[in-house]
PDB file of C-alpha atoms in Angstrom:
ATOM      1  CA  MET A   1     -38.437 -53.900  -3.204  1.00  0.00           C
ATOM      2  CA  GLU A   2     -39.282 -50.209  -3.160  1.00  0.00           C
ATOM      3  CA  LEU A   3     -37.023 -47.576  -4.715  1.00  0.00           C
ATOM      4  CA  ASP A   4     -37.022 -43.794  -4.998  1.00  0.00           C
ATOM      5  CA  LEU A   5     -34.744 -41.145  -6.499  1.00  0.00           C
ATOM      6  CA  GLU A   6     -32.359 -40.996  -3.526  1.00  0.00           C
ATOM      7  CA  LEU A   7     -28.732 -42.149  -3.645  1.00  0.00           C
ATOM      8  CA  HIS A   8     -29.389 -45.328  -1.650  1.00  0.00           C
ATOM      9  CA  SER A   9     -31.381 -46.661  -4.637  1.00  0.00           C
ATOM     10  CA  LEU A  10     -28.523 -46.058  -7.090  1.00  0.00           C
ATOM     11  CA  PRO A  11     -26.844 -49.506  -6.728  1.00  0.00           C
ATOM     12  CA  ILE A  12     -30.053 -51.211  -7.893  1.00  0.00           C
ATOM     13  CA  TYR A  13     -30.422 -48.877 -10.887  1.00  0.00           C
ATOM     14  CA  GLU A  14     -26.779 -49.525 -11.788  1.00  0.00           C
ATOM     15  CA  CYS A  15     -27.377 -53.284 -11.646  1.00  0.00           C
ATOM     16  CA  LEU A  16     -30.377 -53.032 -13.943  1.00  0.00           C
ATOM     17  CA  ALA A  17     -28.505 -50.822 -16.443  1.00  0.00           C
ATOM     18  CA  SER A  18     -26.743 -53.855 -17.918  1.00  0.00           C
ATOM     19  CA  GLU A  19     -27.972 -56.212 -20.630  1.00  0.00           C
ATOM     20  CA  THR A  20     -25.868 -59.029 -19.154  1.00  0.00           C
ATOM     21  CA  ARG A  21     -27.295 -58.644 -15.647  1.00  0.00           C
ATOM     22  CA  LEU A  22     -30.844 -58.463 -17.013  1.00  0.00           C
ATOM     23  CA  LYS A  23     -30.217 -61.728 -18.869  1.00  0.00           C
ATOM     24  CA  ILE A  24     -28.956 -63.309 -15.657  1.00  0.00           C
ATOM     25  CA  LEU A  25     -32.089 -62.272 -13.753  1.00  0.00           C
ATOM     26  CA  LYS A  26     -34.364 -63.623 -16.493  1.00  0.00           C
ATOM     27  CA  PHE A  27     -32.406 -66.887 -16.722  1.00  0.00           C
ATOM     28  CA  ILE A  28     -32.591 -67.518 -12.980  1.00  0.00           C
ATOM     29  CA  GLY A  29     -36.345 -66.848 -12.797  1.00  0.00           C
ATOM     30  CA  ASN A  30     -37.915 -68.779  -9.923  1.00  0.00           C
ATOM     31  CA  GLN A  31     -35.140 -71.396  -9.847  1.00  0.00           C
ATOM     32  CA  LYS A  32     -31.694 -71.767  -8.316  1.00  0.00           C
ATOM     33  CA  LYS A  33     -28.792 -71.675 -10.764  1.00  0.00           C
ATOM     34  CA  SER A  34     -25.095 -72.307 -10.295  1.00  0.00           C
ATOM     35  CA  ILE A  35     -22.424 -69.913 -11.518  1.00  0.00           C
ATOM     36  CA  GLY A  36     -21.418 -72.545 -14.087  1.00  0.00           C
ATOM     37  CA  GLU A  37     -24.943 -72.881 -15.450  1.00  0.00           C
ATOM     38  CA  ILE A  38     -25.232 -69.106 -15.835  1.00  0.00           C
ATOM     39  CA  ALA A  39     -21.801 -68.933 -17.478  1.00  0.00           C
ATOM     40  CA  ASN A  40     -22.697 -71.671 -19.974  1.00  0.00           C
ATOM     41  CA  TYR A  41     -25.978 -69.945 -20.814  1.00  0.00           C
ATOM     42  CA  LEU A  42     -24.264 -66.595 -21.438  1.00  0.00           C
ATOM     43  CA  GLU A  43     -21.139 -68.154 -22.990  1.00  0.00           C
ATOM     44  CA  MET A  44     -18.969 -66.226 -20.547  1.00  0.00           C
ATOM     45  CA  SER A  45     -16.280 -67.187 -18.078  1.00  0.00           C
ATOM     46  CA  ASN A  46     -17.169 -68.110 -14.502  1.00  0.00           C
ATOM     47  CA  ALA A  47     -15.060 -65.205 -13.254  1.00  0.00           C
ATOM     48  CA  ILE A  48     -17.015 -62.576 -15.206  1.00  0.00           C
ATOM     49  CA  VAL A  49     -20.363 -64.076 -14.168  1.00  0.00           C
ATOM     50  CA  THR A  50     -19.225 -64.141 -10.532  1.00  0.00           C
ATOM     51  CA  ARG A  51     -18.516 -60.393 -10.645  1.00  0.00           C
ATOM     52  CA  HIS A  52     -21.975 -59.680 -12.076  1.00  0.00           C
ATOM     53  CA  VAL A  53     -23.638 -61.914  -9.484  1.00  0.00           C
ATOM     54  CA  GLN A  54     -21.685 -60.342  -6.621  1.00  0.00           C
ATOM     55  CA  GLN A  55     -22.791 -56.854  -7.681  1.00  0.00           C
ATOM     56  CA  MET A  56     -26.436 -57.949  -7.689  1.00  0.00           C
ATOM     57  CA  GLU A  57     -26.018 -59.659  -4.310  1.00  0.00           C
ATOM     58  CA  ASP A  58     -24.547 -56.460  -2.845  1.00  0.00           C
ATOM     59  CA  ALA A  59     -27.529 -54.513  -4.214  1.00  0.00           C
ATOM     60  CA  GLY A  60     -30.024 -56.932  -2.669  1.00  0.00           C
ATOM     61  CA  LEU A  61     -31.370 -58.385  -5.918  1.00  0.00           C
ATOM     62  CA  LEU A  62     -29.881 -61.880  -5.524  1.00  0.00           C
ATOM     63  CA  ASN A  63     -29.143 -64.339  -2.751  1.00  0.00           C
ATOM     64  CA  SER A  64     -26.911 -67.401  -2.771  1.00  0.00           C
ATOM     65  CA  GLU A  65     -26.271 -70.587  -0.852  1.00  0.00           C
ATOM     66  CA  ARG A  66     -24.190 -73.746  -1.105  1.00  0.00           C
ATOM     67  CA  GLY A  67     -25.950 -76.475  -3.058  1.00  0.00           C
ATOM     68  CA  LEU A  68     -26.968 -79.914  -1.846  1.00  0.00           C
ATOM     69  CA  GLY A  69     -26.108 -83.384  -3.121  1.00  0.00           C
ATOM     70  CA  LYS A  70     -24.310 -83.229  -6.452  1.00  0.00           C
ATOM     71  CA  ASN A  71     -24.274 -79.420  -6.201  1.00  0.00           C
ATOM     72  CA  ARG A  72     -22.776 -79.303  -2.705  1.00  0.00           C
ATOM     73  CA  ASN A  73     -19.574 -77.668  -3.942  1.00  0.00           C
ATOM     74  CA  LYS A  74     -21.377 -75.112  -6.075  1.00  0.00           C
ATOM     75  CA  LYS A  75     -22.699 -71.646  -5.292  1.00  0.00           C
ATOM     76  CA  MET A  76     -26.423 -71.646  -6.094  1.00  0.00           C
ATOM     77  CA  VAL A  77     -27.927 -68.264  -6.944  1.00  0.00           C
ATOM     78  CA  PHE A  78     -31.608 -67.250  -6.668  1.00  0.00           C
ATOM     79  CA  LEU A  79     -33.732 -64.104  -6.800  1.00  0.00           C
ATOM     80  CA  LYS A  80     -34.278 -62.200  -3.562  1.00  0.00           C
ATOM     81  CA  VAL A  81     -37.087 -59.914  -4.790  1.00  0.00           C
ATOM     82  CA  ASP A  82     -40.319 -60.488  -6.704  1.00  0.00           C
ATOM     83  CA  ASP A  83     -40.849 -56.987  -8.067  1.00  0.00           C
ATOM     84  CA  ILE A  84     -39.615 -53.416  -7.799  1.00  0.00           C
ATOM     85  CA  HIS A  85     -41.670 -50.275  -7.250  1.00  0.00           C
ATOM     86  CA  ILE A  86     -40.305 -46.777  -7.956  1.00  0.00           C
ATOM     87  CA  ASN A  87     -41.638 -43.689  -6.197  1.00  0.00           C
ATOM     88  CA  PHE A  88     -41.149 -40.323  -7.877  1.00  0.00           C
ATOM     89  CA  PRO A  89     -41.225 -37.043  -5.923  1.00  0.00           C
ATOM     90  CA  GLU A  90     -44.597 -35.557  -5.179  1.00  0.00           C
ATOM     91  CA  LYS A  91     -45.926 -33.177  -7.778  1.00  0.00           C
ATOM     92  CA  ILE A  92     -46.172 -29.456  -7.010  1.00  0.00           C
ATOM     93  CA  TYR A  93     -49.607 -27.967  -7.580  1.00  0.00           C
ATOM     94  CA  VAL A  94     -48.771 -24.388  -8.484  1.00  0.00           C
ATOM     95  CA  GLY A  95     -51.376 -21.750  -7.703  1.00  0.00           C
ATOM     96  CA  TYR A  96     -53.198 -23.646  -4.968  1.00  0.00           C
ATOM     97  CA  LYS A  97     -52.948 -23.005  -1.261  1.00  0.00           C
ATOM     98  CA  LEU A  98     -52.598 -25.883   1.147  1.00  0.00           C
ATOM     99  CA  HIS A  99     -53.904 -27.140   4.475  1.00  0.00           C
ATOM    100  CA  GLN A 100     -51.840 -30.092   5.694  1.00  0.00           C
ATOM    101  CA  THR A 101     -52.519 -32.554   8.520  1.00  0.00           C
ATOM    102  CA  HIS A 102     -50.199 -35.294   9.809  1.00  0.00           C
ATOM    103  CA  LEU A 103     -52.319 -38.085  11.255  1.00  0.00           C
ATOM    104  CA  LYS A 104     -50.809 -40.669  13.614  1.00  0.00           C
ATOM    105  CA  LEU A 105     -51.861 -44.277  12.976  1.00  0.00           C
ATOM    106  CA  GLY A 106     -53.113 -44.752  16.520  1.00  0.00           C
ATOM    107  CA  HIS A 107     -55.466 -41.758  16.460  1.00  0.00           C
ATOM    108  CA  PHE A 108     -58.384 -43.696  14.977  1.00  0.00           C
ATOM    109  CA  VAL A 109     -61.844 -43.044  16.427  1.00  0.00           C
ATOM    110  CA  ASP A 110     -63.391 -46.396  15.502  1.00  0.00           C
ATOM    111  CA  PHE A 111     -62.140 -49.823  14.472  1.00  0.00           C
ATOM    112  CA  ALA A 112     -62.913 -53.488  13.938  1.00  0.00           C
ATOM    113  CA  ALA A 113     -60.084 -56.003  13.767  1.00  0.00           C
ATOM    114  CA  LYS A 114     -59.873 -59.759  13.274  1.00  0.00           C
ATOM    115  CA  PRO A 115     -56.629 -61.684  13.937  1.00  0.00           C
ATOM    116  CA  THR A 116     -54.001 -61.714  12.834  1.00  0.00           C
ATOM    117  CA  CYS A 117     -53.979 -58.165  14.223  1.00  0.00           C
ATOM    118  CA  GLY A 118     -52.067 -55.794  16.432  1.00  0.00           C
ATOM    119  CA  LEU A 119     -50.209 -52.530  16.899  1.00  0.00           C
ATOM    120  CA  ALA A 120     -46.592 -51.701  17.619  1.00  0.00           C
ATOM    121  CA  THR A 121     -44.634 -48.648  18.667  1.00  0.00           C
ATOM    122  CA  VAL A 122     -40.918 -48.248  17.991  1.00  0.00           C
ATOM    123  CA  LYS A 123     -40.347 -49.777  21.453  1.00  0.00           C
ATOM    124  CA  GLY A 124     -42.497 -52.898  21.161  1.00  0.00           C
ATOM    125  CA  VAL A 125     -45.861 -54.508  20.488  1.00  0.00           C
ATOM    126  CA  VAL A 126     -48.797 -52.779  22.164  1.00  0.00           C
ATOM    127  CA  GLY A 127     -50.282 -55.226  24.679  1.00  0.00           C
ATOM    128  CA  LYS A 128     -50.541 -58.627  23.034  1.00  0.00           C
ATOM    129  CA  ALA A 129     -50.662 -59.503  19.350  1.00  0.00           C
ATOM    130  CA  ASP A 130     -53.874 -60.998  17.902  1.00  0.00           C
ATOM    131  CA  ASP A 131     -56.047 -59.608  20.708  1.00  0.00           C
ATOM    132  CA  PRO A 132     -58.282 -56.801  19.320  1.00  0.00           C
ATOM    133  CA  LYS A 133     -58.922 -55.287  22.772  1.00  0.00           C
ATOM    134  CA  TYR A 134     -55.432 -53.767  22.709  1.00  0.00           C
ATOM    135  CA  PHE A 135     -56.540 -51.522  19.855  1.00  0.00           C
ATOM    136  CA  MET A 136     -57.994 -49.426  22.711  1.00  0.00           C
ATOM    137  CA  ASP A 137     -54.837 -49.570  24.851  1.00  0.00           C
ATOM    138  CA  ALA A 138     -53.586 -46.141  25.948  1.00  0.00           C
ATOM    139  CA  ASN A 139     -50.283 -46.747  24.145  1.00  0.00           C
ATOM    140  CA  ARG A 140     -52.061 -47.117  20.801  1.00  0.00           C
ATOM    141  CA  VAL A 141     -51.657 -43.354  20.188  1.00  0.00           C
ATOM    142  CA  ASP A 142     -47.908 -43.924  19.696  1.00  0.00           C
ATOM    143  CA  ALA A 143     -48.340 -46.776  17.207  1.00  0.00           C
ATOM    144  CA  GLY A 144     -46.118 -46.735  14.132  1.00  0.00           C
ATOM    145  CA  LEU A 145     -47.438 -50.050  12.826  1.00  0.00           C
ATOM    146  CA  LEU A 146     -50.998 -51.379  12.641  1.00  0.00           C
ATOM    147  CA  TRP A 147     -52.287 -54.587  11.089  1.00  0.00           C
ATOM    148  CA  PHE A 148     -55.371 -56.820  10.814  1.00  0.00           C
ATOM    149  CA  SER A 149     -56.692 -59.606   8.580  1.00  0.00           C
ATOM    150  CA  GLU A 150     -60.216 -58.193   8.276  1.00  0.00           C
ATOM    151  CA  GLY A 151     -61.920 -55.062   9.578  1.00  0.00           C
ATOM    152  CA  PHE A 152     -61.316 -51.312   9.417  1.00  0.00           C
ATOM    153  CA  VAL A 153     -59.824 -48.262  11.066  1.00  0.00           C
ATOM    154  CA  GLU A 154     -61.603 -44.920  10.883  1.00  0.00           C
ATOM    155  CA  TYR A 155     -60.135 -41.485  11.505  1.00  0.00           C
ATOM    156  CA  LYS A 156     -61.670 -38.028  11.997  1.00  0.00           C
ATOM    157  CA  ILE A 157     -59.579 -35.067  10.934  1.00  0.00           C
ATOM    158  CA  PRO A 158     -60.463 -31.402  11.541  1.00  0.00           C
ATOM    159  CA  ASN A 159     -61.580 -29.767   8.304  1.00  0.00           C
ATOM    160  CA  LEU A 160     -59.394 -26.655   8.120  1.00  0.00           C
ATOM    161  CA  LEU A 161     -61.244 -25.044   5.206  1.00  0.00           C
ATOM    162  CA  SER A 162     -62.908 -21.736   5.972  1.00  0.00           C
ATOM    163  CA  LYS A 163     -66.141 -20.585   4.332  1.00  0.00           C
ATOM    164  CA  ASP A 164     -64.092 -18.440   1.937  1.00  0.00           C
ATOM    165  CA  GLU A 165     -61.977 -21.365   0.686  1.00  0.00           C
ATOM    166  CA  GLU A 166     -62.983 -23.785  -2.069  1.00  0.00           C
ATOM    167  CA  ALA A 167     -61.380 -27.225  -2.083  1.00  0.00           C
ATOM    168  CA  ASN A 168     -59.953 -28.286  -5.442  1.00  0.00           C
ATOM    169  CA  MET A 169     -58.142 -31.464  -4.472  1.00  0.00           C
ATOM    170  CA  LEU A 170     -57.771 -33.731  -1.454  1.00  0.00           C
ATOM    171  CA  GLU A 171     -54.590 -35.797  -1.359  1.00  0.00           C
ATOM    172  CA  ILE A 172     -54.066 -38.587   1.174  1.00  0.00           C
ATOM    173  CA  SER A 173     -50.730 -40.412   1.328  1.00  0.00           C
ATOM    174  CA  PHE A 174     -49.971 -43.527   3.363  1.00  0.00           C
ATOM    175  CA  GLU A 175     -47.630 -46.533   3.358  1.00  0.00           C
ATOM    176  CA  ILE A 176     -49.597 -49.749   3.062  1.00  0.00           C
ATOM    177  CA  ALA A 177     -49.238 -53.504   2.598  1.00  0.00           C
ATOM    178  CA  SER A 178     -51.460 -56.535   3.001  1.00  0.00           C
ATOM    179  CA  GLU A 179     -51.314 -58.757   6.106  1.00  0.00           C
ATOM    180  CA  PHE A 180     -49.989 -62.325   6.170  1.00  0.00           C
ATOM    181  CA  PRO A 181     -49.295 -64.181   9.456  1.00  0.00           C
ATOM    182  CA  VAL A 182     -45.562 -64.064   8.756  1.00  0.00           C
ATOM    183  CA  SER A 183     -45.013 -62.339   5.406  1.00  0.00           C
ATOM    184  CA  ASN A 184     -45.693 -63.044   1.747  1.00  0.00           C
ATOM    185  CA  ASN A 185     -44.658 -60.723  -1.075  1.00  0.00           C
ATOM    186  CA  VAL A 186     -47.436 -62.124  -3.257  1.00  0.00           C
ATOM    187  CA  TRP A 187     -50.539 -61.814  -1.092  1.00  0.00           C
ATOM    188  CA  PRO A 188     -53.024 -59.393  -2.713  1.00  0.00           C
ATOM    189  CA  SER A 189     -55.637 -57.591  -0.664  1.00  0.00           C
ATOM    190  CA  ASP A 190     -58.483 -55.269  -1.678  1.00  0.00           C
ATOM    191  CA  ILE A 191     -58.403 -52.144   0.484  1.00  0.00           C
ATOM    192  CA  SER A 192     -61.640 -50.134   0.455  1.00  0.00           C
ATOM    193  CA  ILE A 193     -61.048 -46.419   1.025  1.00  0.00           C
ATOM    194  CA  TYR A 194     -63.900 -44.226   2.272  1.00  0.00           C
ATOM    195  CA  VAL A 195     -63.891 -40.454   2.653  1.00  0.00           C
ATOM    196  CA  ASN A 196     -66.884 -38.897   4.410  1.00  0.00           C
ATOM    197  CA  ASP A 197     -68.635 -42.288   4.195  1.00  0.00           C
ATOM    198  CA  ILE A 198     -68.270 -42.362   0.392  1.00  0.00           C
ATOM    199  CA  LEU A 199     -66.361 -45.273  -1.169  1.00  0.00           C
ATOM    200  CA  VAL A 200     -63.811 -43.426  -3.301  1.00  0.00           C
ATOM    201  CA  ALA A 201     -61.550 -46.324  -4.343  1.00  0.00           C
ATOM    202  CA  VAL A 202     -60.735 -49.988  -3.873  1.00  0.00           C
ATOM    203  CA  TYR A 203     -56.985 -50.463  -4.173  1.00  0.00           C
ATOM    204  CA  THR A 204     -55.464 -53.947  -4.445  1.00  0.00           C
ATOM    205  CA  VAL A 205     -52.163 -53.933  -2.583  1.00  0.00           C
ATOM    206  CA  PRO A 206     -49.987 -56.744  -4.023  1.00  0.00           C
ATOM    207  CA  GLY A 207     -48.306 -58.157  -0.945  1.00  0.00           C
ATOM    208  CA  ASN A 208     -46.908 -58.077   2.575  1.00  0.00           C
ATOM    209  CA  PHE A 209     -43.241 -57.338   2.007  1.00  0.00           C
ATOM    210  CA  SER A 210     -40.203 -58.730   3.825  1.00  0.00           C
ATOM    211  CA  ASP A 211     -37.682 -59.304   1.019  1.00  0.00           C
ATOM    212  CA  THR A 212     -35.541 -56.497   2.455  1.00  0.00           C
ATOM    213  CA  ARG A 213     -35.684 -54.752   5.815  1.00  0.00           C
ATOM    214  CA  GLY A 214     -37.646 -51.528   6.047  1.00  0.00           C
ATOM    215  CA  ARG A 215     -35.349 -48.522   6.162  1.00  0.00           C
ATOM    216  CA  TYR A 216     -36.891 -47.266   9.421  1.00  0.00           C
ATOM    217  CA  THR A 217     -38.227 -50.526  10.879  1.00  0.00           C
ATOM    218  CA  PRO A 218     -36.765 -51.059  14.390  1.00  0.00           C
ATOM    219  CA  LYS A 219     -34.045 -53.670  14.758  1.00  0.00           C
ATOM    220  CA  TRP A 220     -36.081 -55.655  17.296  1.00  0.00           C
ATOM    221  CA  TRP A 221     -38.788 -56.368  14.679  1.00  0.00           C
ATOM    222  CA  ASN A 222     -38.332 -59.884  13.240  1.00  0.00           C
ATOM    223  CA  ASP A 223     -36.821 -60.101   9.727  1.00  0.00           C
ATOM    224  CA  SER A 224     -39.575 -62.520   8.676  1.00  0.00           C
ATOM    225  CA  PHE A 225     -42.396 -60.114   9.517  1.00  0.00           C
ATOM    226  CA  SER A 226     -43.742 -57.321   7.319  1.00  0.00           C
ATOM    227  CA  GLN A 227     -40.945 -54.814   6.776  1.00  0.00           C
ATOM    228  CA  TYR A 228     -42.382 -52.094   4.565  1.00  0.00           C
ATOM    229  CA  GLY A 229     -45.322 -51.136   2.392  1.00  0.00           C
ATOM    230  CA  LEU A 230     -45.920 -49.125  -0.762  1.00  0.00           C
ATOM    231  CA  LEU A 231     -46.355 -45.371  -0.499  1.00  0.00           C
ATOM    232  CA  LYS A 232     -49.678 -44.520  -2.128  1.00  0.00           C
ATOM    233  CA  HIS A 233     -51.027 -41.083  -3.067  1.00  0.00           C
ATOM    234  CA  LEU A 234     -54.804 -40.955  -3.339  1.00  0.00           C
ATOM    235  CA  ARG A 235     -56.007 -37.790  -5.049  1.00  0.00           C
ATOM    236  CA  ILE A 236     -59.628 -36.673  -5.258  1.00  0.00           C
ATOM    237  CA  ASN A 237     -60.002 -33.691  -7.580  1.00  0.00           C
ATOM    238  CA  LYS A 238     -62.644 -31.958  -9.680  1.00  0.00           C
ATOM    239  CA  LEU A 239     -62.614 -34.762 -12.279  1.00  0.00           C
ATOM    240  CA  ASP A 240     -62.290 -38.093 -10.452  1.00  0.00           C
ATOM    241  CA  THR A 241     -60.437 -40.099  -7.809  1.00  0.00           C
ATOM    242  CA  GLY A 242     -57.058 -41.569  -8.659  1.00  0.00           C
ATOM    243  CA  ILE A 243     -54.150 -43.355  -7.009  1.00  0.00           C
ATOM    244  CA  ASP A 244     -50.660 -42.523  -8.272  1.00  0.00           C
ATOM    245  CA  GLY A 245     -52.109 -41.009 -11.429  1.00  0.00           C
ATOM    246  CA  GLU A 246     -54.414 -43.930 -12.296  1.00  0.00           C
ATOM    247  CA  ALA A 247     -58.166 -43.289 -12.203  1.00  0.00           C
ATOM    248  CA  TYR A 248     -60.056 -45.458  -9.707  1.00  0.00           C
ATOM    249  CA  SER A 249     -63.559 -43.986  -9.519  1.00  0.00           C
ATOM    250  CA  PRO A 250     -65.707 -41.075 -10.795  1.00  0.00           C
ATOM    251  CA  VAL A 251     -66.034 -39.625  -7.286  1.00  0.00           C
ATOM    252  CA  THR A 252     -64.999 -35.955  -7.270  1.00  0.00           C
ATOM    253  CA  ILE A 253     -64.088 -33.577  -4.482  1.00  0.00           C
ATOM    254  CA  ASP A 254     -67.451 -31.842  -4.907  1.00  0.00           C
ATOM    255  CA  ASP A 255     -69.161 -35.141  -4.032  1.00  0.00           C
ATOM    256  CA  LEU A 256     -67.480 -35.019  -0.609  1.00  0.00           C
ATOM    257  CA  GLU A 257     -69.131 -31.678   0.260  1.00  0.00           C
ATOM    258  CA  LEU A 258     -66.201 -30.690   2.437  1.00  0.00           C
ATOM    259  CA  ASN A 259     -67.562 -27.212   3.186  1.00  0.00           C
ATOM    260  CA  LYS A 260     -70.583 -28.746   4.908  1.00  0.00           C
ATOM    261  CA  HIS A 261     -68.631 -30.870   7.396  1.00  0.00           C
ATOM    262  CA  PRO A 262     -66.418 -29.784  10.329  1.00  0.00           C
ATOM    263  CA  PHE A 263     -64.424 -33.035   9.998  1.00  0.00           C
ATOM    264  CA  ILE A 264     -63.002 -35.191   7.227  1.00  0.00           C
ATOM    265  CA  LYS A 265     -63.634 -38.886   7.864  1.00  0.00           C
ATOM    266  CA  LEU A 266     -61.194 -41.451   6.499  1.00  0.00           C
ATOM    267  CA  ARG A 267     -61.838 -45.185   6.680  1.00  0.00           C
ATOM    268  CA  LEU A 268     -59.497 -47.940   5.439  1.00  0.00           C
ATOM    269  CA  ALA A 269     -61.192 -51.335   5.372  1.00  0.00           C
ATOM    270  CA  VAL A 270     -60.825 -54.950   4.333  1.00  0.00           C
ATOM    271  CA  GLU A 271     -64.436 -55.895   3.671  1.00  0.00           C
ATOM    272  CA  PRO A 272     -65.842 -59.351   4.560  1.00  0.00           C
ATOM    273  CA  ASP A 273     -66.886 -59.856   0.922  1.00  0.00           C
ATOM    274  CA  ALA A 274     -63.643 -58.595  -0.667  1.00  0.00           C
ATOM    275  CA  THR A 275     -62.434 -60.644  -3.636  1.00  0.00           C
ATOM    276  CA  ASN A 276     -58.869 -60.544  -2.285  1.00  0.00           C
ATOM    277  CA  LYS A 277     -59.239 -60.601   1.495  1.00  0.00           C
ATOM    278  CA  GLY A 278     -55.562 -60.400   2.335  1.00  0.00           C
ATOM    279  CA  GLY A 279     -55.645 -58.031   5.283  1.00  0.00           C
ATOM    280  CA  LEU A 280     -54.084 -54.608   5.829  1.00  0.00           C
ATOM    281  CA  THR A 281     -50.859 -53.282   7.324  1.00  0.00           C
ATOM    282  CA  LEU A 282     -50.279 -49.547   7.834  1.00  0.00           C
ATOM    283  CA  PHE A 283     -46.806 -48.095   8.410  1.00  0.00           C
ATOM    284  CA  GLY A 284     -46.243 -44.839  10.263  1.00  0.00           C
ATOM    285  CA  LYS A 285     -43.237 -43.033  11.685  1.00  0.00           C
ATOM    286  CA  GLY A 286     -40.509 -45.389  12.836  1.00  0.00           C
ATOM    287  CA  PHE A 287     -41.497 -48.251  10.526  1.00  0.00           C
ATOM    288  CA  GLY A 288     -41.282 -49.107   6.830  1.00  0.00           C
ATOM    289  CA  ASN A 289     -39.526 -47.172   4.075  1.00  0.00           C
ATOM    290  CA  HIS A 290     -41.151 -43.766   4.612  1.00  0.00           C
ATOM    291  CA  ASN A 291     -40.775 -42.039   7.944  1.00  0.00           C
ATOM    292  CA  GLN A 292     -44.221 -40.480   7.859  1.00  0.00           C
ATOM    293  CA  ASP A 293     -47.684 -40.901   9.296  1.00  0.00           C
ATOM    294  CA  ILE A 294     -50.832 -40.552   7.188  1.00  0.00           C
ATOM    295  CA  ILE A 295     -50.694 -37.145   5.480  1.00  0.00           C
ATOM    296  CA  LEU A 296     -53.774 -35.248   4.303  1.00  0.00           C
ATOM    297  CA  ASN A 297     -53.294 -32.314   1.951  1.00  0.00           C
ATOM    298  CA  THR A 298     -56.278 -30.131   1.085  1.00  0.00           C
ATOM    299  CA  TYR A 299     -55.495 -27.914  -1.921  1.00  0.00           C
ATOM    300  CA  TYR A 300     -57.815 -24.929  -2.201  1.00  0.00           C
ATOM    301  CA  LEU A 301     -58.465 -21.564  -3.825  1.00  0.00           C
ATOM    302  CA  GLU A 302     -59.864 -18.544  -2.073  1.00  0.00           C
ATOM    303  CA  LYS A 303     -63.319 -17.621  -3.295  1.00  0.00           C
ATOM    304  CA  GLU A 304     -63.623 -14.254  -4.998  1.00  0.00           C
TER     305      GLU A 304
END
């Protein structure tokens, strides 16, 4: 589950702001527990436990079903999510000027894709799933979802820096998950990220998420398929390369030599020799939890 600081995330925060509800979540773990079992563990009445459980069901943290066999008359409760990620607002970099580019997923200039693979627009799948030739279909430019088990997509973006502007930081944000034939919240994948043919980071995305529906994912998209990814902010500055504030490599923005190139090349790849070869899914406008395409921000200062 992915949260942010908007009001729609408030019910989950309210659920977690309770010692009793935290105890219930820990007690359930990876099992199914009846209301009676939870009540006995907490030494509370069934009625009070039921209210706590109902609040967590409404928030999407728990699911329930009728039991089988000796438990057929009992409500069995189990966890609906494996983990929770919280996105804070983007930082403001005071004093720098900005060039910004919004890059559609389908505007790649090169690719390699092994099934499972495919693209989808908000209206439907482009061509036929698991057939790489449709990555060159004319409708690919409208894609809001792109996935493959192994391979890469490469983009070329106009470098908007003039000769009088010095780049101080390049920020690239995108919503990403791994790729599993249906979906699996625990399915790690090592994503190699190249900028101007330099490997700047290898990020291990933890899974291919379908525990809750993506906020913008079209209704026709199957509930069991990948619903959303994690919004990642890759930042290459004068010191190093980091993702969401965590250092990933010593590559700096000076290493990219942006002023020498008319384009900025971006490649996202699942390498054949990756330790966790779990595929890649990219979410653009109309899919996932963030209604955005890939965004490139170049922060710069004017040379004196």
